XYZ file of C-alpha atoms in Angstrom:
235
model
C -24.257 2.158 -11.825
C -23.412 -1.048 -10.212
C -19.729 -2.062 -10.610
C -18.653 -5.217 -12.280
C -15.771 -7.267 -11.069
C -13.814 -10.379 -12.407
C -12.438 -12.418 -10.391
C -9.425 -14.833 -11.918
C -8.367 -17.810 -9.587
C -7.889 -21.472 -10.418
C -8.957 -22.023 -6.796
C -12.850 -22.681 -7.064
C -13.306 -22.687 -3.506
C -12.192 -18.986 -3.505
C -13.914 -18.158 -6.858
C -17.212 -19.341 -5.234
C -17.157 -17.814 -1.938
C -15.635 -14.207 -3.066
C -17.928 -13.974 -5.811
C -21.120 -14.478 -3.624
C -19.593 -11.754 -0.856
C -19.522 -9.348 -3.721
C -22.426 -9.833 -4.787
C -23.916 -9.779 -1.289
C -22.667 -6.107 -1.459
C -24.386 -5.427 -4.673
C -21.817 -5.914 -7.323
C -21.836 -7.771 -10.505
C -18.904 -10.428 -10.732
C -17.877 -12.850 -13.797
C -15.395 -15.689 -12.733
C -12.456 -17.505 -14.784
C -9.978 -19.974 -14.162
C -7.135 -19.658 -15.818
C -5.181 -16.395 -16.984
C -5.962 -17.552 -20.761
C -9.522 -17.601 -20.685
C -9.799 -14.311 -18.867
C -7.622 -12.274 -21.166
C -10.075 -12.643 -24.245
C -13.034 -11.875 -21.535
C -11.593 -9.042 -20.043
C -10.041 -7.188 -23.032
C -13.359 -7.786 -24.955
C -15.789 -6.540 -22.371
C -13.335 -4.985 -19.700
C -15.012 -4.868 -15.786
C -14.788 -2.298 -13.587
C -12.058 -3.828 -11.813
C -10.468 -7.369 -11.815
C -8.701 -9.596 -8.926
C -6.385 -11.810 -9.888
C -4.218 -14.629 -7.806
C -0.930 -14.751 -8.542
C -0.258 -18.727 -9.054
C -2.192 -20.042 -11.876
C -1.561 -22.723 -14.455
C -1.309 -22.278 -18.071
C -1.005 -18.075 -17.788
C 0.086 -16.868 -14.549
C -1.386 -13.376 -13.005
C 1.912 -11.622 -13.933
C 1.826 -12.453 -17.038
C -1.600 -11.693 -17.655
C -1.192 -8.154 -16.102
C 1.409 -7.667 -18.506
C -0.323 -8.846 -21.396
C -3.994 -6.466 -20.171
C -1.638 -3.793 -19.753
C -0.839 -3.461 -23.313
C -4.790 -3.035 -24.193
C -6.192 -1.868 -20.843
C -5.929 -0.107 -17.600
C -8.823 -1.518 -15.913
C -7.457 -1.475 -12.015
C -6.092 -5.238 -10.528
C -6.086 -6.479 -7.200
C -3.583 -9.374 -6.640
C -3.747 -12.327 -4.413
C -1.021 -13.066 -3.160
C 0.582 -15.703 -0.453
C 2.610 -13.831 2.340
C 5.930 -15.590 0.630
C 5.283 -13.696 -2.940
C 6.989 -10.526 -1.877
C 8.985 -10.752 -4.863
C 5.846 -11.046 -6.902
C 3.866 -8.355 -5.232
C 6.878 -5.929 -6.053
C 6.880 -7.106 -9.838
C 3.419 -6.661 -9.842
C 2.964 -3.260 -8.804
C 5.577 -2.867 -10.847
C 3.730 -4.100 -13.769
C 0.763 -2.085 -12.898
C -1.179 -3.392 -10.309
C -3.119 -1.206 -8.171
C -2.833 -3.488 -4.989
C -2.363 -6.696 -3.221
C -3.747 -8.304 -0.328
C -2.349 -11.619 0.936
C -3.980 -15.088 1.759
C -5.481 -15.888 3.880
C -7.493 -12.964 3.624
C -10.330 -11.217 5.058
C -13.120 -10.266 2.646
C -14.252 -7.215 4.182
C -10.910 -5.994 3.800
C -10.902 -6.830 -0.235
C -14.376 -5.411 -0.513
C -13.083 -2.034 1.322
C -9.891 -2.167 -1.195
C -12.148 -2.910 -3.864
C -14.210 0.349 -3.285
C -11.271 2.546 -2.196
C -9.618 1.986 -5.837
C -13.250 2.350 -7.761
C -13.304 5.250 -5.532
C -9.814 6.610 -6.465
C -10.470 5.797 -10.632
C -13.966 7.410 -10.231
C -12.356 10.693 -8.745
C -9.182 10.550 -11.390
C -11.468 11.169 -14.341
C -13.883 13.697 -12.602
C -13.621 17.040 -12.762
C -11.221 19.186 -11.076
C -13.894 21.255 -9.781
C -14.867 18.251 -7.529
C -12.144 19.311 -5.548
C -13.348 23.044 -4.525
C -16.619 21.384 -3.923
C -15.795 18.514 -1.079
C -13.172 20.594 -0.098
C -10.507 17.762 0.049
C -6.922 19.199 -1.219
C -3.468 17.894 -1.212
C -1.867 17.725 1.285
C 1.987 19.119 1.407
C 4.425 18.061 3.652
C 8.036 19.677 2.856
C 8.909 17.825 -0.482
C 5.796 15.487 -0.064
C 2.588 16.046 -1.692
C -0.530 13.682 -1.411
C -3.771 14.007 -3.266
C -6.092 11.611 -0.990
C -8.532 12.618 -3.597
C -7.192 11.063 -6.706
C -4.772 8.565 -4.344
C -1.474 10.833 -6.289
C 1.582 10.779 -4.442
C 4.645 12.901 -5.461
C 7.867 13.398 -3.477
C 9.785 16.563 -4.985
C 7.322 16.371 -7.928
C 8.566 12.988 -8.801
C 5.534 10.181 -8.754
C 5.448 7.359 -6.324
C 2.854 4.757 -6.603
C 1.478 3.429 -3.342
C -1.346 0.808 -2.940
C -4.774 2.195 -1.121
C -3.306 0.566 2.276
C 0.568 2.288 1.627
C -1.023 5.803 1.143
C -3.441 5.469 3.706
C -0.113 4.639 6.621
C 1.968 7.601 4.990
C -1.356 10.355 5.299
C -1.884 9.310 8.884
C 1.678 9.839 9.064
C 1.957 12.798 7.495
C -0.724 14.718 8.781
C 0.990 15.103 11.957
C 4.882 15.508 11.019
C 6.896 14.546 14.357
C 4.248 12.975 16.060
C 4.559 9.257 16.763
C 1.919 7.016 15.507
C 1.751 3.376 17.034
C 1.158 0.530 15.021
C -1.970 -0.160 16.892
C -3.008 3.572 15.186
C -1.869 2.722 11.466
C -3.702 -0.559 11.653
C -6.688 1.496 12.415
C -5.747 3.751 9.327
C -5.498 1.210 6.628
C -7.509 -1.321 7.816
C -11.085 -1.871 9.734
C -11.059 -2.009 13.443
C -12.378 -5.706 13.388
C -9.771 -6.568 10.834
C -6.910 -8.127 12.779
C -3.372 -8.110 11.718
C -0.235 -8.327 13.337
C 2.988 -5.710 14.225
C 4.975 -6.798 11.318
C 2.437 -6.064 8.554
C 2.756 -2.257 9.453
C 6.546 -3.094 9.121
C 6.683 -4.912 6.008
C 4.253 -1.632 4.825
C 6.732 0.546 5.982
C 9.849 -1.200 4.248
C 8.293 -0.717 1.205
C 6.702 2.979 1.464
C 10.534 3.571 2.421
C 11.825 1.329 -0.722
C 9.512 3.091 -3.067
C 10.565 6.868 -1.979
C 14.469 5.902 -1.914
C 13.882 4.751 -5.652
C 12.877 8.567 -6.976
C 15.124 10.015 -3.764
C 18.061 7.434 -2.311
C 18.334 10.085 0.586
C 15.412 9.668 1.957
C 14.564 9.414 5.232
C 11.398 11.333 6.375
C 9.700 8.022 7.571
C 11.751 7.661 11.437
C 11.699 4.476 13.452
C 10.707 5.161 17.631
C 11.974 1.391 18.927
C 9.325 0.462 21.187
C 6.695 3.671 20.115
C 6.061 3.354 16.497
C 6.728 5.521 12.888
C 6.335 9.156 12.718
C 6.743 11.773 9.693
C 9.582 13.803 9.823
C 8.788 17.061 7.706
C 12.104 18.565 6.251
C-alpha cells in the first residue's frame, strides 16, 4: 500500500516543495498550516506518518505532539532550526520519533521517512520475521539493539534513539574497540552525497551519551580518540 504523509508547516514554500518530492517518490501527502487545523485532520483520518515544524502560530508542533499523543501514535518527524536543541529534546521527549534540522536535505527526510515506516512496519509483524531475514539483536555487554524493530535497551532498561542516533551507536557497536571516524558515521546515518559537517556526529554523540547516562549515570561505553574519532567500548 502506498504510505500517506502529512506534512504541518506554516511555511508554504516548504509545504509546496516537500510535498511534491514525496510524491515524486510515490507517496500520498495532505498539507496544513497551522497545528489547529491538523489536529482534527490527523486524529480523524490518522496518516501513515506526519512531519511537523516546530514554530507555528496559533498551535505550536510541541503542543500538537502532545495533544496527538493522547489519541494517537502515528510516528512524527520534527523540523527543527539548528538553535531548537532544547525543543528537539522536549520533543523526543514528548514522543517524537525524529528530527532533522533546516536547512535540510530532502533525500535525507525521505530516507528518515522510510527508515521509521520501516521500523513501525517491522514492530507489529510477526516475530517469526526475525528467523526468516535472519536479522537479530545485537548484544554488546549490557547493550542490546534490535536493528529490526529500531529497540534499544542498556541493562534491560529502554533508551529511545532517533533512526540517525541508532544507526551511529550499531556502527559503533558492531566493532567494540575499534575507532570509527566521523567521516565513517556520516556514511552510517546518512547518504554518501548528503554532506554534513564534524560537529553533527558530535552533537549526535552528546546526546546518545545524555540519553544512556539518564537510565545509567555511569556510563561511559561511548570513548572519545582526539583527533581519530568514537569507538564502542564493550564492558
Amino acid at each position: 500500500m502506498t504510505a500517506t504523509i502529512a506534512l504541518v508547516d506554516d511555511d508554504r514554500n516548504i509545504l509546496t516543495s516537500v510535498s511534491i518530492a514525496l510524491q515524486t517518490e510515490g507517496f500520498l501527502t495532505r498539507v496544513y498550516s497551522d497545528g489547529e487545523t491538523a489536529l482534527k485532520a490527523l486524529t480523524d483520518n490518522p496518516p501513515d506518518l506526519a512531519i511537523f515544524d516546530i514554530k507555528m502560530p496559533r498551535m505550536d508542533g510541541l503542543e500538537l505532539l502532545r495533544r496527538l499523543r493522547e489519541k494517537s501514535h502515528i510516528p512524527v518527524i520534527f523540523l527543527t532550526s539548528k538553535d531548537d536543541e532544547l525543543d528537539e529534546a522536549l520533543g523526543l521527549a514528548m514522543g517524537a520519533d525524529d528530527y532533522i534540522a533546516k536547512p535540510f536535505s530532502q533525500r535525507l527526510l525521505i530516507a528518515r521517512i522510510r527508515a521509521i515506516l520501516r521500523r513501525t512496519e517491522l514492530a507489529t509483524s510477526p516475530i517469526e520475521e526475525d528467523a526468516a531475514t535472519g536479522a537479530g539483536p545485537l548484544v554488546r555487554g549490557r547493550l542490546s539493539m534490535d536493528p529490526a524493530r529500531h529497540r534499544t535497551t542498556w541493562g534491560n532498561e529502554p533508551v529511545t534513539l532517533t533512526v540517525t542516533e541508532f544507526l551511529i551507536l550499531e556502527t559503533l557497536a558492531q566493532r567494540p574497540g575499534i575507532v570509527k571516524t566521523r567521516n565513517q558515521l556520516m556514511d552510517a546515518a546518512y547518504h554518501d552525497d548528503i554532506y554534513v559537517d564534524d560537529r553533527t556526529i558530535d552533537s549526535h554523540i552528546k546526546r546518545l551519551r545524555r540519553k544512556f547516562r539518564q537510565v545509567d549515570p555511569t556510563f561511559d561505553a561511548i570513548e572519545t580518540l582526539y583527533g581519530a574519532g568514537y569507538r564502542f567500548s564493550e564492558e
